Coordinates of C-alpha atoms and ligand atoms in Angstrom, one line a residue:
M4 CA 0.0 0.0 0.0
Y5 CA 1.4 3.4 -0.7
S6 CA -0.1 6.8 -0.5
I7 CA 0.0 9.9 -2.6
D8 CA 2.1 12.5 -1.0
D9 CA 2.6 15.0 -3.8
N10 CA 0.6 17.8 -5.3
E11 CA 2.9 17.9 -8.3
V12 CA 2.6 15.5 -11.3
I13 CA 4.8 14.8 -14.3
E14 CA 3.0 15.0 -17.6
I15 CA 4.6 13.2 -20.6
V16 CA 3.5 13.1 -24.2
G17 CA 4.9 9.8 -25.4
K18 CA 6.4 8.5 -28.7
E19 CA 9.2 11.1 -28.9
K20 CA 12.6 9.7 -29.7
L21 CA 15.2 10.6 -27.0
E22 CA 18.5 11.9 -28.3
G23 CA 21.3 13.9 -26.8
E24 CA 23.9 14.0 -24.1
L25 CA 23.7 13.3 -20.3
I26 CA 26.0 14.5 -17.6
P27 CA 25.4 12.0 -14.8
Q28 CA 24.8 13.2 -11.2
G29 CA 26.9 12.2 -8.3
S30 CA 25.8 8.8 -7.0
K31 CA 22.9 8.7 -4.5
N32 CA 24.1 5.4 -3.1
G33 CA 27.6 6.7 -3.1
A34 CA 26.8 10.0 -1.3
L35 CA 24.8 8.6 1.5
P36 CA 27.6 6.4 3.1
L37 CA 30.2 9.2 2.6
I38 CA 27.9 11.6 4.5
A39 CA 27.2 9.1 7.2
A40 CA 30.9 8.3 7.6
S41 CA 31.8 11.9 7.9
I42 CA 30.3 12.2 11.3
V43 CA 33.2 10.2 12.9
F44 CA 35.8 12.9 12.1
D45 CA 36.6 15.8 14.4
Y46 CA 37.6 18.0 11.4
P47 CA 35.5 19.5 8.6
V48 CA 34.9 17.4 5.6
K49 CA 34.1 18.7 2.1
L50 CA 32.4 16.4 -0.4
Y51 CA 32.1 17.3 -4.1
N52 CA 29.6 15.9 -6.6
I53 CA 26.8 15.3 -4.0
P54 CA 23.4 15.2 -5.8
N55 CA 20.8 17.6 -4.5
I56 CA 18.0 15.0 -4.1
E57 CA 15.4 14.1 -1.4
D58 CA 17.4 11.2 0.1
V59 CA 20.5 13.3 0.6
N60 CA 18.5 16.2 2.1
I61 CA 16.7 13.8 4.5
L62 CA 20.1 12.4 5.7
L63 CA 21.4 16.0 6.1
S64 CA 18.4 16.9 8.3
I65 CA 19.4 14.0 10.6
L66 CA 23.0 15.2 10.7
K67 CA 21.7 18.7 11.7
Y68 CA 19.6 17.1 14.4
I69 CA 22.8 15.4 16.0
N70 CA 24.4 18.8 15.9
C71 CA 26.6 18.6 12.7
K72 CA 27.2 21.9 10.9
I73 CA 26.1 21.6 7.2
K74 CA 26.6 23.8 4.2
F75 CA 25.3 22.3 0.9
E76 CA 25.1 24.2 -2.4
N77 CA 26.0 23.6 -6.0
N78 CA 26.6 19.9 -5.3
E79 CA 29.3 20.8 -2.8
L80 CA 28.7 19.6 0.8
S81 CA 30.7 20.8 3.9
I82 CA 30.1 18.9 7.1
D83 CA 31.6 19.6 10.5
C84 CA 30.6 17.1 13.2
S85 CA 33.2 18.1 15.8
N86 CA 30.3 18.9 18.1
L87 CA 28.3 15.8 17.6
D88 CA 26.2 15.3 20.7
K89 CA 23.5 12.7 20.1
Y90 CA 23.6 8.9 19.7
E91 CA 19.9 8.5 19.2
I92 CA 17.9 9.2 16.0
P93 CA 14.2 9.9 16.3
W94 CA 11.6 7.9 14.4
E95 CA 10.1 11.0 12.7
L96 CA 13.5 11.6 11.0
A97 CA 14.7 8.1 10.4
S98 CA 11.4 6.7 9.1
K99 CA 11.6 8.9 6.0
M100 CA 14.4 6.9 4.5
R101 CA 15.8 3.4 5.1
A102 CA 19.4 4.6 4.4
S103 CA 19.3 6.5 7.8
F104 CA 20.4 3.0 9.1
D105 CA 23.8 3.8 7.5
L106 CA 24.3 6.0 10.6
L107 CA 24.3 3.0 12.9
G108 CA 27.9 2.0 12.5
P109 CA 29.4 5.6 12.5
I110 CA 27.4 6.5 15.6
V111 CA 28.5 3.3 17.5
F112 CA 32.1 4.0 16.4
K113 CA 31.8 7.5 17.9
F114 CA 29.8 6.8 21.1
S115 CA 30.2 3.0 21.6
K116 CA 26.4 2.9 21.4
A117 CA 23.5 3.9 19.2
R118 CA 19.7 3.9 19.2
I119 CA 18.2 4.0 15.7
P120 CA 14.7 3.1 14.6
F121 CA 14.3 -0.3 13.1
P122 CA 14.1 0.5 9.4
G123 CA 10.6 -0.3 8.0
G124 CA 10.1 -2.5 5.0
C125 CA 9.3 -0.8 1.7
L126 CA 7.8 -1.4 -1.6
I127 CA 10.6 -3.7 -2.9
G128 CA 10.5 -6.3 -0.2
N129 CA 11.5 -7.2 3.4
R130 CA 14.7 -5.2 3.6
K131 CA 15.8 -7.1 6.7
V132 CA 18.7 -6.0 8.9
D133 CA 19.5 -9.3 10.6
I134 CA 23.0 -9.4 9.1
H135 CA 23.8 -5.9 10.5
L136 CA 22.6 -7.1 14.0
Y137 CA 24.5 -10.4 13.7
A138 CA 27.7 -8.5 13.0
A139 CA 27.2 -6.2 16.0
K140 CA 26.7 -9.3 18.3
Q141 CA 29.7 -11.0 16.8
L142 CA 31.7 -7.9 17.5
G143 CA 30.9 -7.9 21.2
F144 CA 27.9 -5.5 21.4
E145 CA 24.6 -6.1 23.0
V146 CA 21.7 -5.7 20.5
E147 CA 18.2 -4.8 21.8
I148 CA 15.1 -4.1 19.9
N149 CA 12.6 -2.1 21.9
K150 CA 9.9 0.3 21.2
G151 CA 10.7 0.0 17.5
D152 CA 14.3 1.0 17.9
V153 CA 17.6 -0.9 17.5
F154 CA 19.7 -0.2 20.5
I155 CA 23.4 -1.2 20.3
S156 CA 25.4 -0.9 23.6
N157 CA 27.4 -2.6 26.3
F158 CA 30.4 -3.6 24.3
N159 CA 32.2 -6.6 25.9
K160 CA 35.5 -7.5 24.3
S161 CA 35.5 -11.0 25.7
K162 CA 32.5 -11.7 23.4
I163 CA 34.3 -10.8 20.1
N164 CA 34.5 -13.2 17.2
K165 CA 37.3 -12.0 15.0
V166 CA 35.9 -13.7 11.9
I167 CA 32.5 -12.7 10.6
N168 CA 30.8 -14.5 7.7
F169 CA 28.0 -12.7 5.9
W170 CA 25.4 -15.1 4.3
I171 CA 24.4 -12.4 1.9
P172 CA 26.8 -9.7 0.5
S173 CA 24.6 -7.0 2.0
V174 CA 25.5 -3.5 0.9
G175 CA 24.0 -1.9 4.1
A176 CA 25.6 -4.5 6.4
T177 CA 29.0 -4.1 4.8
K178 CA 28.8 -0.3 5.3
N179 CA 27.9 -0.7 9.0
V180 CA 30.3 -3.5 9.8
V181 CA 33.3 -1.4 8.8
F182 CA 32.7 0.9 11.7
L183 CA 31.6 -1.7 14.3
A184 CA 34.7 -3.8 13.5
A185 CA 37.0 -0.7 13.5
F186 CA 35.8 0.1 17.0
A187 CA 36.4 -3.5 18.2
A188 CA 39.8 -3.8 16.5
N189 CA 41.1 -0.8 18.2
I190 CA 40.0 -2.1 21.6
I191 CA 41.5 -5.6 21.2
N192 CA 44.4 -4.3 19.2
D193 CA 43.8 -7.1 16.7
E194 CA 42.5 -7.7 13.2
I195 CA 38.8 -8.5 12.3
L196 CA 38.0 -10.4 9.1
V197 CA 34.6 -10.1 7.3
N198 CA 33.9 -12.6 4.6
N199 CA 31.3 -12.3 1.7
I200 CA 31.2 -8.5 1.8
A201 CA 29.4 -6.4 -0.9
V202 CA 31.8 -4.9 -3.5
E203 CA 29.5 -2.4 -5.2
P204 CA 31.5 0.7 -6.4
E205 CA 29.8 2.8 -3.7
V206 CA 31.1 0.5 -1.0
I207 CA 34.6 0.4 -2.3
K208 CA 34.6 4.2 -2.5
L209 CA 33.6 4.3 1.2
F210 CA 36.5 2.0 2.0
D211 CA 38.9 4.3 0.1
F212 CA 37.5 7.4 1.7
L213 CA 38.0 5.8 5.2
I214 CA 41.5 4.6 4.4
S215 CA 42.4 8.2 3.3
N216 CA 41.2 9.3 6.8
G217 CA 43.3 6.8 8.7
F218 CA 41.2 3.6 8.8
N219 CA 43.5 0.5 8.3
L220 CA 41.4 -1.6 5.9
E221 CA 42.5 -4.3 3.5
Y222 CA 39.9 -5.5 1.0
S223 CA 39.8 -8.0 -1.8
I224 CA 37.1 -7.3 -4.5
E225 CA 37.7 -10.7 -6.2
K226 CA 37.6 -12.7 -2.9
K227 CA 35.0 -10.4 -1.3
Y228 CA 36.7 -10.0 2.1
L229 CA 37.5 -7.1 4.3
K230 CA 40.2 -7.0 7.0
I231 CA 39.9 -4.2 9.6
K232 CA 43.0 -3.5 11.7
P233 CA 43.8 -1.2 14.6
F234 CA 44.5 2.3 13.5
K235 CA 44.6 5.9 14.5
L236 CA 42.4 8.5 12.9
K237 CA 44.3 11.3 11.1
N238 CA 44.2 14.7 12.8
Y239 CA 43.7 16.7 9.6
N240 CA 42.6 20.3 9.8
Y241 CA 40.3 19.5 6.9
Y242 CA 39.6 16.7 4.3
E243 CA 37.9 16.8 0.9
D244 CA 36.9 14.1 -1.5
F245 CA 34.8 13.4 -4.6
N246 CA 31.6 11.3 -4.8
I247 CA 31.6 8.8 -7.7
L248 CA 29.1 9.1 -10.6
D249 CA 25.6 7.5 -10.3
R250 CA 25.7 4.3 -12.4
I251 CA 22.0 3.7 -11.7
E252 CA 20.9 7.2 -12.8
A253 CA 23.1 6.9 -16.0
G254 CA 21.7 3.4 -16.7
T255 CA 18.2 4.7 -16.3
Y256 CA 18.6 7.4 -18.9
I257 CA 20.4 4.9 -21.3
L258 CA 17.4 2.5 -21.0
A259 CA 15.0 5.4 -21.5
A260 CA 16.7 6.6 -24.7
L261 CA 16.9 3.1 -26.1
A262 CA 13.3 2.3 -25.2
T263 CA 12.3 5.2 -27.5
K264 CA 14.7 3.8 -30.2
G265 CA 16.8 6.9 -29.7
R266 CA 20.4 7.5 -28.7
I267 CA 22.4 9.0 -25.9
F268 CA 26.0 10.0 -25.0
V269 CA 26.7 9.7 -21.3
K270 CA 29.6 12.0 -20.5
E271 CA 32.3 10.7 -18.1
N272 CA 35.0 13.3 -17.6
S273 CA 35.5 11.9 -14.1
Y274 CA 39.0 11.6 -12.7
F275 CA 38.3 8.4 -10.7
K276 CA 40.3 5.2 -10.7
D277 CA 39.0 2.7 -13.2
Y278 CA 36.9 0.7 -10.8
F279 CA 34.5 3.7 -10.5
K280 CA 34.3 4.5 -14.2
L281 CA 30.8 4.1 -15.7
Y282 CA 32.0 1.9 -18.6
L283 CA 33.0 -0.6 -15.9
T284 CA 30.3 -0.1 -13.2
L285 CA 27.7 -0.4 -16.0
N286 CA 29.5 -3.3 -17.7
S287 CA 26.7 -5.8 -17.0
L288 CA 24.1 -3.5 -18.5
L289 CA 26.2 -2.6 -21.6
N290 CA 26.8 -6.3 -22.3
V291 CA 23.0 -6.9 -22.2
L292 CA 22.3 -4.0 -24.5
K293 CA 24.9 -5.3 -27.1
Q294 CA 23.2 -8.7 -26.9
I295 CA 19.9 -7.1 -27.7
G296 CA 21.4 -5.4 -30.7
F297 CA 21.9 -1.8 -29.7
K298 CA 25.1 0.0 -30.6
V299 CA 27.4 0.5 -27.6
E300 CA 30.7 2.4 -28.0
I301 CA 33.1 3.3 -25.2
Y302 CA 35.1 6.6 -25.6
N303 CA 37.6 8.0 -23.1
D304 CA 35.1 10.8 -22.3
G305 CA 31.9 8.8 -22.2
I306 CA 29.6 6.0 -23.4
Y307 CA 27.5 6.1 -26.6
C308 CA 24.4 3.9 -26.8
G309 CA 22.0 4.0 -29.7
Y310 CA 19.3 2.2 -31.7
E311 CA 20.7 2.0 -35.2
G312 CA 18.0 -0.3 -36.6
D313 CA 16.1 2.4 -38.5
N314 CA 19.3 3.5 -40.2
L315 CA 20.3 0.0 -41.1
K316 CA 16.7 -0.9 -42.2
L317 CA 17.1 -4.1 -40.2
D318 CA 13.7 -5.6 -39.5
G319 CA 13.2 -7.2 -36.1
D320 CA 16.8 -6.4 -35.4
L321 CA 16.4 -6.3 -31.6
K322 CA 16.6 -9.6 -29.7
S323 CA 14.3 -10.0 -26.6
I324 CA 15.9 -10.1 -23.2
D325 CA 16.5 -13.0 -20.8
I326 CA 18.4 -11.8 -17.7
E327 CA 18.5 -12.1 -13.9
T328 CA 19.6 -9.6 -11.4
G329 CA 22.3 -10.3 -8.8
Y330 CA 25.0 -8.9 -6.5
Y331 CA 27.7 -6.6 -8.0
P332 CA 29.1 -7.1 -10.7
E333 CA 26.0 -9.0 -11.8
F334 CA 23.1 -7.1 -13.4
P335 CA 22.0 -4.5 -10.9
T336 CA 18.6 -5.0 -9.2
D337 CA 18.3 -1.2 -9.2
L338 CA 18.0 -1.3 -13.1
Q339 CA 15.5 -4.2 -13.0
P340 CA 12.3 -2.1 -13.4
Q341 CA 13.9 0.1 -16.0
I342 CA 14.9 -2.8 -18.2
V343 CA 11.4 -4.3 -17.9
A344 CA 10.2 -1.1 -19.4
L345 CA 12.8 -1.4 -22.2
A346 CA 11.5 -4.9 -22.9
L347 CA 8.1 -3.5 -23.6
S348 CA 9.5 -1.9 -26.7
I349 CA 11.2 -5.0 -28.0
N350 CA 9.2 -7.5 -30.0
G351 CA 8.9 -11.0 -28.5
I352 CA 8.9 -12.5 -25.0
S353 CA 11.5 -11.2 -22.5
T354 CA 12.1 -12.6 -19.0
I355 CA 13.7 -10.7 -16.1
K356 CA 14.4 -12.6 -12.9
E357 CA 14.8 -10.7 -9.6
K358 CA 17.2 -12.5 -7.3
V359 CA 18.1 -9.8 -4.8
F360 CA 14.8 -8.5 -3.4
D361 CA 11.7 -10.5 -2.6
D362 CA 9.1 -8.1 -3.8
R363 CA 10.4 -5.8 -6.5
F364 CA 7.6 -6.0 -9.1
I365 CA 4.9 -3.8 -7.4
Y366 CA 5.4 -1.2 -10.2
V367 CA 4.2 -3.8 -12.8
N368 CA 0.6 -3.1 -12.0
E369 CA 1.1 0.6 -13.0
L370 CA 2.7 -0.6 -16.3
R371 CA -0.4 -2.7 -17.0
R372 CA -2.4 0.5 -16.7
L373 CA -0.5 1.7 -19.8
G374 CA -1.4 -1.5 -21.6
A375 CA 1.7 -3.5 -20.8
D376 CA 1.3 -7.3 -21.1
I377 CA 3.5 -8.6 -18.2
D378 CA 3.1 -11.8 -16.1
V379 CA 4.9 -12.0 -12.8
I380 CA 5.5 -15.5 -11.5
D381 CA 5.9 -16.0 -7.7
N382 CA 7.2 -12.4 -7.4
K383 CA 10.4 -13.7 -8.8
I384 CA 10.3 -13.4 -12.6
A385 CA 8.6 -11.0 -15.0
I386 CA 7.6 -12.4 -18.4
V387 CA 7.1 -9.4 -20.8
K388 CA 5.3 -9.7 -24.1
G389 CA 7.0 -6.8 -25.8
G390 CA 6.4 -4.8 -29.0
R391 CA 2.7 -4.0 -28.2
E392 CA 1.3 -0.5 -28.4
L393 CA 0.9 1.2 -25.0
S394 CA -1.5 4.0 -24.4
G395 CA -1.0 6.9 -22.0
A396 CA -2.8 6.9 -18.6
K397 CA -2.8 8.3 -15.1
V398 CA -0.2 6.3 -13.2
I399 CA 1.5 6.4 -9.8
A400 CA 5.2 6.1 -9.1
T401 CA 5.3 3.2 -6.6
D402 CA 9.0 3.4 -5.5
I403 CA 12.2 5.1 -6.7
R404 CA 13.2 2.7 -9.5
G405 CA 9.7 1.4 -10.2
G406 CA 8.8 5.1 -10.7
A407 CA 11.6 5.4 -13.2
A408 CA 10.3 2.4 -15.1
I409 CA 6.8 3.9 -15.2
L410 CA 8.3 7.1 -16.6
I411 CA 10.1 5.2 -19.3
A412 CA 7.0 3.3 -20.3
S413 CA 5.1 6.7 -20.5
L414 CA 7.8 7.9 -22.9
I415 CA 7.0 5.0 -25.3
A416 CA 3.2 5.1 -24.8
N417 CA 0.8 6.8 -27.3
N418 CA -0.7 10.1 -26.1
T419 CA -0.3 11.7 -22.7
S420 CA 0.5 10.1 -19.3
V421 CA 0.3 11.8 -15.9
I422 CA 2.5 10.4 -13.2
S423 CA 1.7 11.2 -9.5
N424 CA 3.5 10.4 -6.3
I425 CA 6.6 11.7 -8.1
Y426 CA 8.4 12.3 -4.7
Q427 CA 9.5 8.7 -5.1
I428 CA 11.3 9.5 -8.4
K429 CA 12.7 12.8 -7.1
R430 CA 14.3 10.8 -4.2
G431 CA 17.0 9.5 -6.6
Y432 CA 17.0 11.7 -9.7
E433 CA 18.4 15.2 -9.7
N434 CA 17.1 17.7 -12.2
L435 CA 14.9 15.1 -13.8
I436 CA 12.7 17.3 -15.9
N437 CA 15.6 19.3 -17.4
K438 CA 17.6 16.2 -18.1
F439 CA 14.8 14.5 -20.0
S440 CA 13.8 17.7 -21.8
N441 CA 17.4 18.1 -22.9
L442 CA 17.0 14.6 -24.4
K443 CA 14.0 15.9 -26.4
A444 CA 11.3 14.2 -24.2
K445 CA 8.0 16.0 -24.1
I446 CA 7.9 16.2 -20.3
K447 CA 6.8 18.8 -17.8
L448 CA 6.2 19.2 -14.1
R449 CA 2.9 20.7 -13.0
F450 CA 0.3 20.8 -10.2
N451 CA -2.2 18.1 -10.3
K452 CA -5.9 18.7 -10.9
E453 CA -8.2 17.2 -8.3
N454 CA -9.3 14.3 -10.5
E455 CA -5.9 13.2 -11.6
V456 CA -4.5 11.7 -8.4
Y457 CA -5.7 8.6 -6.8
G458 CA -4.5 6.5 -3.9
Y459 CA -4.6 2.9 -5.0
K460 CA -4.4 0.3 -2.3
Y461 CA -2.2 -2.7 -3.1
Ligands
LIG508 C1 21.4 -0.9 -1.1 O1 20.3 -1.2 -0.2 C2 20.9 0.2 -2.0 N1 20.5 1.4 -1.2 C3 19.7 -0.3 -2.8 O2 19.4 0.7 -3.7 C4 20.2 -1.5 -3.6 O3 19.1 -2.0 -4.3 C5 20.7 -2.6 -2.6 O4 21.8 -2.0 -1.9 C6 21.3 -3.8 -3.4 O5 22.3 -3.4 -4.3 C7 21.4 2.3 -0.8 O6 22.6 2.1 -1.1 C8 20.9 3.5 -0.1 P1 21.2 -4.9 0.8 P2 20.5 -2.2 1.1 O7 21.5 -4.9 2.3 O8 21.8 -1.9 1.7 C9 18.7 -8.8 2.2 C10 18.0 2.3 -4.8 O9 17.1 2.1 -5.6 N2 19.3 -8.5 3.5 O10 22.4 -5.3 -0.1 O11 19.3 -2.1 1.9 C11 17.7 -7.7 1.8 O12 16.4 -8.0 2.3 C12 18.1 1.4 -3.6 O13 18.8 3.2 -4.8 C13 19.0 -9.4 4.5 O14 18.4 -10.4 4.4 O15 20.6 -3.6 0.3 C14 17.7 -7.7 0.3 O16 16.9 -8.8 -0.2 C15 16.9 0.4 -3.6 N3 19.5 -9.1 5.8 C16 19.2 -8.1 0.0 O17 19.7 -8.6 1.2 C17 20.2 -7.9 6.0 O18 20.7 -7.7 7.2 C18 20.1 -6.9 -0.4 O19 20.0 -6.0 0.6 C19 20.5 -7.0 5.0 C20 20.0 -7.3 3.7

């Protein structure tokens, strides 16, 4: 069930071919852990390339609540947490965004305890935190759940297990365990080993950021392990760093352009080490696009993706899709809804299997309102009968990436679509209307009229 919480809607006139250039935003999922991590330092931190989106602003409101000084403009964020004074986060702040749970580890590192609301589920599945809590117990902390909060406290070094084995390479648990283990390693003056960690680029960037600030981490991307050793924090006067580019935002626009049989050049004049470059972080998507029959070319200043069928007068030149999502570097679950939308524009039967989340197809009902013919089996696999005409309708953005898929489907539908609950899309996509307009989409933001918005109960 989700409710409408927006009085703005996005209006799209479909069937326009998207063509043009995209400059990707700073990564949402890269920015959030860097911001959370910055609270452990007693000196000012400046982060560049931070997207001005809802999720970032919600996390910053929590940092202000715990008495951090914040200055955020033109995608540059200055944080000074030298006067941090609270280890508890209130429900009314934390409940707006699950990623507020990224603060658990940093707050424990700083105060040896933390009280943070148990993160709610959301529209893509359970979103459990049992691995986070298992890691805290293995590292000698007491874990209590009361009145809806997770309370981590009473560290006891005699209870530490120096080897922790994750049963899922959880991104969130990997981000938190770094700090919990760093706290424990310093007390026992010994090394902690965590096996089966997440190795998403956003996690690796967090590791590199922490290492630059004194953390003694050794990680293997191939073997998916992290060693945390005793260390001393640096006593810099000041530290600055760059957030990596948003591979999911870039992938979303690539899929939107190709769904309209258009073309896009994603600029990448970033100065990051190769592991963070989009042609590598999007490798699994680019390989799928080549298999389908799109043109994909890598340049040193960006990536070109285009539908060349019209020019080559190839009939039925696009192959339908058969993919499954997985943990990095497999196909990203955060592009699953968007590639389902692309499949709607490709003749034939496509199958997309979701292997990371247990309920990530709720957006499909809204695609059906546009005329999409999709079966979802056991909430695990979508079977898309592509190549059929879609017709514009009033639709609701169910969640951040489901909302992006609904927007893509609206771009390929006949006539006009009106998307409400667009807060969900704005959570992850900066400058959305301008970026799509620059790609020649007929899209605008406007206030809704009373009969356009409905609250559909799932
Ligand atoms: C992060 O979520 C991202 N969010 C998600 O992106 C992304 O989909 C996900 O990683 C997977 O890549 C941010 O970075 C803010 P997980 P997170 O812990 O950390 C299960 C977006 O669209 N699990 O890797 O919550 C869990 O239920 C968002 O930007 C446990 O069972 O993801 C899920 O099925 C959506 N126990 C799977 O693991 C745990 O303790 C992956 O979860 C933790 C997770």
